[in-house]
Coordinates of N, CA and C in Angstrom, one line a residue:
Q1 N -2.4 18.5 7.2 CA -2.5 17.2 7.9 C -3.4 16.3 7.0
V2 N -3.0 15.0 7.0 CA -3.7 14.0 6.2 C -4.0 12.8 7.1
Q3 N -5.3 12.4 7.1 CA -5.6 11.2 7.8 C -5.9 10.0 6.8
L4 N -5.3 8.9 7.0 CA -5.5 7.7 6.1 C -6.1 6.6 6.8
V5 N -7.1 6.0 6.2 CA -7.8 4.8 6.7 C -7.8 3.7 5.7
E6 N -7.2 2.6 6.1 CA -7.1 1.4 5.2 C -8.4 0.5 5.5
S7 N -8.8 -0.2 4.4 CA -9.8 -1.2 4.6 C -9.6 -2.3 3.5
G8 N -10.3 -3.4 3.6 CA -10.3 -4.4 2.6 C -9.5 -5.6 3.0
G9 N -8.8 -5.6 4.1 CA -8.1 -6.7 4.6 C -9.0 -7.9 5.0
G10 N -8.4 -9.0 5.2 CA -9.1 -10.2 5.7 C -8.4 -11.4 5.5
L11 N -9.1 -12.5 5.7 CA -8.5 -13.9 5.5 C -8.9 -14.5 4.2
V12 N -7.9 -14.9 3.5 CA -8.1 -15.5 2.1 C -7.2 -16.7 2.0
Q13 N -7.7 -17.6 1.1 CA -6.8 -18.8 0.8 C -5.8 -18.5 -0.2
A14 N -4.7 -19.2 -0.1 CA -3.6 -19.0 -1.1 C -4.2 -19.1 -2.5
G15 N -3.7 -18.2 -3.4 CA -4.2 -18.1 -4.7 C -5.4 -17.1 -4.9
G16 N -5.9 -16.7 -3.8 CA -7.1 -15.8 -3.8 C -6.6 -14.3 -4.0
S17 N -7.6 -13.4 -3.9 CA -7.4 -12.0 -4.2 C -8.1 -11.2 -3.1
L18 N -7.5 -10.0 -2.9 CA -8.1 -9.0 -2.0 C -7.8 -7.6 -2.7
R19 N -8.6 -6.7 -2.4 CA -8.4 -5.3 -2.8 C -8.4 -4.4 -1.6
L20 N -7.2 -3.8 -1.3 CA -7.1 -2.9 -0.2 C -7.4 -1.5 -0.7
S21 N -8.1 -0.7 0.2 CA -8.4 0.7 -0.1 C -7.8 1.5 1.0
C22 N -7.4 2.7 0.6 CA -6.9 3.7 1.5 C -7.6 5.0 1.3
A23 N -8.5 5.4 2.2 CA -9.2 6.6 2.0 C -8.6 7.7 2.8
A24 N -8.4 8.9 2.2 CA -7.7 10.0 2.8 C -8.7 11.1 3.1
S25 N -8.5 11.7 4.2 CA -9.3 12.9 4.6 C -8.3 14.0 5.1
G26 N -8.9 15.2 5.2 CA -8.0 16.3 5.5 C -7.5 16.9 4.2
R27 N -6.2 17.1 4.2 CA -5.6 17.6 3.0 C -5.7 16.6 1.8
T28 N -5.9 17.1 0.6 CA -5.9 16.2 -0.5 C -4.6 15.5 -0.7
V29 N -4.7 14.2 -1.1 CA -3.5 13.4 -1.3 C -2.9 13.5 -2.7
S30 N -3.6 14.3 -3.6 CA -3.2 14.4 -5.0 C -1.8 14.9 -5.1
S31 N -1.3 15.6 -4.1 CA 0.0 16.2 -4.2 C 1.1 15.3 -3.6
Y32 N 0.7 14.1 -3.2 CA 1.7 13.2 -2.6 C 1.8 11.9 -3.4
T33 N 3.0 11.4 -3.3 CA 3.2 10.0 -3.7 C 2.5 9.1 -2.6
M34 N 1.8 8.1 -3.0 CA 1.1 7.2 -2.1 C 1.9 5.8 -2.1
G35 N 2.1 5.3 -0.9 CA 2.8 4.0 -0.9 C 2.0 3.0 0.0
W36 N 2.3 1.8 -0.3 CA 1.9 0.7 0.6 C 3.1 0.0 1.2
F37 N 3.0 -0.3 2.5 CA 4.0 -1.0 3.2 C 3.4 -2.2 3.9
R38 N 4.1 -3.1 4.4 CA 3.6 -4.2 5.1 C 4.6 -4.7 6.2
Q39 N 4.0 -5.2 7.3 CA 4.8 -5.7 8.4 C 4.3 -7.0 8.9
A40 N 5.1 -8.0 8.7 CA 4.7 -9.4 9.2 C 5.2 -9.5 10.7
P41 N 4.6 -10.4 11.4 CA 5.0 -10.6 12.8 C 6.5 -10.9 12.9
G42 N 7.2 -10.2 13.8 CA 8.6 -10.4 14.0 C 9.5 -9.8 13.0
K43 N 9.0 -9.1 12.0 CA 9.8 -8.6 10.9 C 9.6 -7.1 10.8
E44 N 10.6 -6.5 10.2 CA 10.5 -5.0 10.0 C 9.5 -4.7 8.9
R45 N 9.0 -3.4 9.0 CA 8.1 -2.9 8.0 C 8.8 -2.9 6.6
E46 N 8.2 -3.4 5.6 CA 8.9 -3.4 4.3 C 8.0 -2.7 3.2
F47 N 8.7 -2.2 2.2 CA 8.0 -1.5 1.1 C 7.3 -2.5 0.2
V48 N 6.1 -2.2 -0.2 CA 5.4 -3.0 -1.2 C 5.3 -2.3 -2.5
S49 N 4.7 -1.1 -2.5 CA 4.5 -0.5 -3.8 C 4.3 1.0 -3.6
A50 N 4.5 1.8 -4.6 CA 4.2 3.2 -4.5 C 3.7 3.7 -5.9
I51 N 3.0 4.8 -5.9 CA 2.5 5.5 -7.1 C 2.7 7.0 -7.0
R52 N 3.2 7.5 -8.0 CA 3.4 9.0 -8.0 C 2.1 9.7 -8.2
R53 N 2.2 11.0 -8.0 CA 1.0 11.9 -8.0 C 0.2 11.7 -9.4
S54 N 1.0 11.6 -10.4 CA 0.4 11.6 -11.8 C -0.2 10.2 -12.1
S55 N 0.1 9.2 -11.3 CA -0.3 7.8 -11.6 C 0.5 7.2 -12.7
I56 N 1.4 7.9 -13.4 CA 2.1 7.3 -14.5 C 3.2 6.4 -14.0
T57 N 3.8 6.7 -12.9 CA 4.9 6.0 -12.4 C 4.5 5.2 -11.2
T58 N 4.8 3.9 -11.3 CA 4.5 3.0 -10.1 C 5.8 2.1 -9.9
V59 N 5.9 1.6 -8.7 CA 7.1 0.8 -8.4 C 6.6 -0.3 -7.5
Y60 N 7.2 -1.5 -7.6 CA 6.8 -2.6 -6.7 C 8.1 -3.3 -6.2
T61 N 7.9 -3.9 -5.0 CA 9.0 -4.8 -4.6 C 8.9 -6.0 -5.4
D62 N 10.1 -6.7 -5.6 CA 10.2 -7.8 -6.5 C 9.2 -8.9 -6.2
S63 N 9.0 -9.2 -4.9 CA 8.1 -10.3 -4.5 C 6.7 -10.2 -4.9
V64 N 6.2 -9.0 -5.2 CA 4.8 -8.8 -5.6 C 4.6 -8.4 -7.0
K65 N 5.7 -8.2 -7.8 CA 5.6 -7.8 -9.2 C 4.8 -8.9 -10.0
G66 N 3.8 -8.4 -10.8 CA 3.0 -9.3 -11.6 C 1.8 -9.8 -10.8
R67 N 1.7 -9.6 -9.5 CA 0.6 -10.1 -8.7 C -0.2 -8.9 -8.1
F68 N 0.5 -7.8 -7.7 CA -0.2 -6.7 -7.1 C -0.2 -5.5 -8.1
T69 N -1.2 -4.7 -8.0 CA -1.4 -3.5 -8.8 C -1.8 -2.4 -7.9
I70 N -1.1 -1.3 -7.9 CA -1.4 -0.1 -7.2 C -2.1 0.9 -8.1
S71 N -3.1 1.6 -7.6 CA -3.8 2.6 -8.4 C -4.3 3.7 -7.5
R72 N -4.7 4.8 -8.1 CA -5.2 5.9 -7.2 C -6.3 6.6 -8.0
D73 N -7.2 7.1 -7.2 CA -8.3 8.0 -7.8 C -8.2 9.3 -7.0
N74 N -7.6 10.2 -7.6 CA -7.4 11.5 -6.9 C -8.7 12.2 -6.6
A75 N -9.7 12.0 -7.5 CA -11.0 12.7 -7.3 C -11.7 12.1 -6.0
K76 N -11.4 10.8 -5.7 CA -12.0 10.2 -4.6 C -11.0 10.2 -3.4
N77 N -9.8 10.8 -3.6 CA -8.9 10.8 -2.5 C -8.6 9.4 -2.0
T78 N -8.5 8.5 -2.9 CA -8.4 7.0 -2.5 C -7.3 6.4 -3.3
V79 N -6.6 5.5 -2.6 CA -5.5 4.6 -3.2 C -5.9 3.2 -3.0
Y80 N -5.6 2.4 -4.0 CA -6.0 1.0 -4.0 C -4.7 0.1 -4.2
L81 N -4.8 -1.1 -3.6 CA -3.8 -2.1 -3.9 C -4.6 -3.4 -4.2
Q82 N -4.6 -3.8 -5.5 CA -5.2 -5.0 -5.9 C -4.2 -6.1 -5.7
M83 N -4.5 -7.1 -5.0 CA -3.6 -8.2 -4.7 C -4.2 -9.5 -5.2
N84 N -3.5 -10.1 -6.2 CA -3.9 -11.4 -6.8 C -2.9 -12.5 -6.5
S85 N -3.3 -13.7 -6.7 CA -2.4 -14.8 -6.5 C -1.7 -14.7 -5.2
L86 N -2.4 -14.5 -4.1 CA -1.9 -14.3 -2.8 C -1.2 -15.6 -2.3
K87 N -0.1 -15.3 -1.6 CA 0.7 -16.4 -1.0 C 0.7 -16.3 0.5
P88 N 0.9 -17.4 1.2 CA 1.0 -17.3 2.7 C 2.1 -16.2 3.2
E89 N 3.1 -16.1 2.4 CA 4.2 -15.1 2.8 C 3.7 -13.6 2.6
D90 N 2.6 -13.4 2.0 CA 2.0 -12.1 1.9 C 1.3 -11.7 3.2
T91 N 1.1 -12.6 4.1 CA 0.5 -12.3 5.4 C 1.2 -11.2 6.2
A92 N 0.5 -10.2 6.5 CA 1.1 -9.1 7.2 C 0.0 -8.0 7.5
V93 N 0.4 -7.0 8.3 CA -0.4 -5.8 8.4 C 0.0 -4.9 7.3
Y94 N -0.9 -4.4 6.5 CA -0.6 -3.5 5.4 C -1.0 -2.1 5.7
Y95 N 0.0 -1.2 5.5 CA -0.1 0.2 5.8 C -0.1 1.1 4.5
C96 N -1.0 2.0 4.5 CA -1.0 3.0 3.5 C -0.2 4.3 4.0
A97 N 0.5 4.9 3.1 CA 1.3 6.1 3.5 C 1.3 7.2 2.4
A98 N 1.5 8.4 2.9 CA 1.6 9.5 1.9 C 2.9 10.3 2.2
G99 N 3.6 10.6 1.1 CA 4.8 11.2 1.2 C 5.5 11.5 -0.1
T100 N 6.8 11.3 -0.1 CA 7.7 11.5 -1.3 C 8.1 10.2 -1.9
Y101 N 8.2 10.2 -3.2 CA 8.4 9.0 -4.0 C 9.7 8.3 -3.5
S102 N 9.6 7.2 -2.9 CA 10.7 6.5 -2.3 C 10.3 5.1 -1.9
R103 N 11.3 4.2 -1.7 CA 11.0 2.9 -1.1 C 11.2 2.9 0.4
S104 N 11.7 4.0 0.9 CA 12.0 4.1 2.3 C 10.8 4.7 3.1
S105 N 10.5 4.0 4.2 CA 9.4 4.5 5.0 C 9.7 5.9 5.6
R106 N 10.9 6.2 5.7 CA 11.3 7.6 6.2 C 10.8 8.7 5.3
S107 N 10.5 8.4 4.1 CA 10.1 9.4 3.1 C 8.6 9.7 3.2
Y108 N 7.9 9.0 4.0 CA 6.5 9.1 4.1 C 6.1 9.8 5.4
D109 N 5.3 10.8 5.3 CA 4.9 11.6 6.5 C 3.7 11.2 7.2
Y110 N 2.8 10.6 6.4 CA 1.4 10.3 7.0 C 1.2 8.8 6.8
W111 N 0.6 8.2 7.8 CA 0.4 6.7 7.8 C -1.0 6.4 8.3
G112 N -1.6 5.3 7.8 CA -2.8 4.8 8.3 C -2.5 3.8 9.4
Q113 N -3.6 3.3 10.0 CA -3.5 2.4 11.1 C -3.2 1.0 10.8
G114 N -3.4 0.6 9.5 CA -3.1 -0.7 9.0 C -4.3 -1.6 8.9
T115 N -4.2 -2.5 8.0 CA -5.3 -3.5 7.9 C -4.6 -4.9 7.7
Q116 N -5.2 -5.9 8.4 CA -4.6 -7.2 8.5 C -4.9 -8.0 7.2
V117 N -3.9 -8.6 6.6 CA -4.1 -9.6 5.5 C -3.6 -10.9 6.0
T118 N -4.4 -11.9 5.9 CA -3.9 -13.3 6.3 C -4.2 -14.2 5.2
V119 N -3.2 -14.9 4.7 CA -3.3 -15.8 3.6 C -3.1 -17.2 4.1
S120 N -4.1 -18.1 4.0 CA -3.9 -19.5 4.5 C -3.4 -20.4 3.4
S121 N -2.7 -21.4 3.8 CA -2.2 -22.3 2.8 C -3.1 -23.5 2.6

């Protein structure tokens, strides 16, 4: 069993930056792909980014490429999402997840409770 807790969300102006963290407890997450998803009001949860166990392979949805960077520190059992040049359309609840390398939420077995990111124009 893995417990995930996100932090680092908040209110930021367009063009600003935030760094989300996802701290894991219980079983180590080093054996899992870690992903970030987001859900805006009235919309379905969507894939943002994922990073394989080795940290060599990462993937991003097109809308955040060049602006967001995912990383992980297996020794700290923590995953990060550095978000730069934020846009109002990035406003959503951001979720951390642990599972199998995929863009589909169905491939992830463990989820955090989410952290709110609000970008004002």
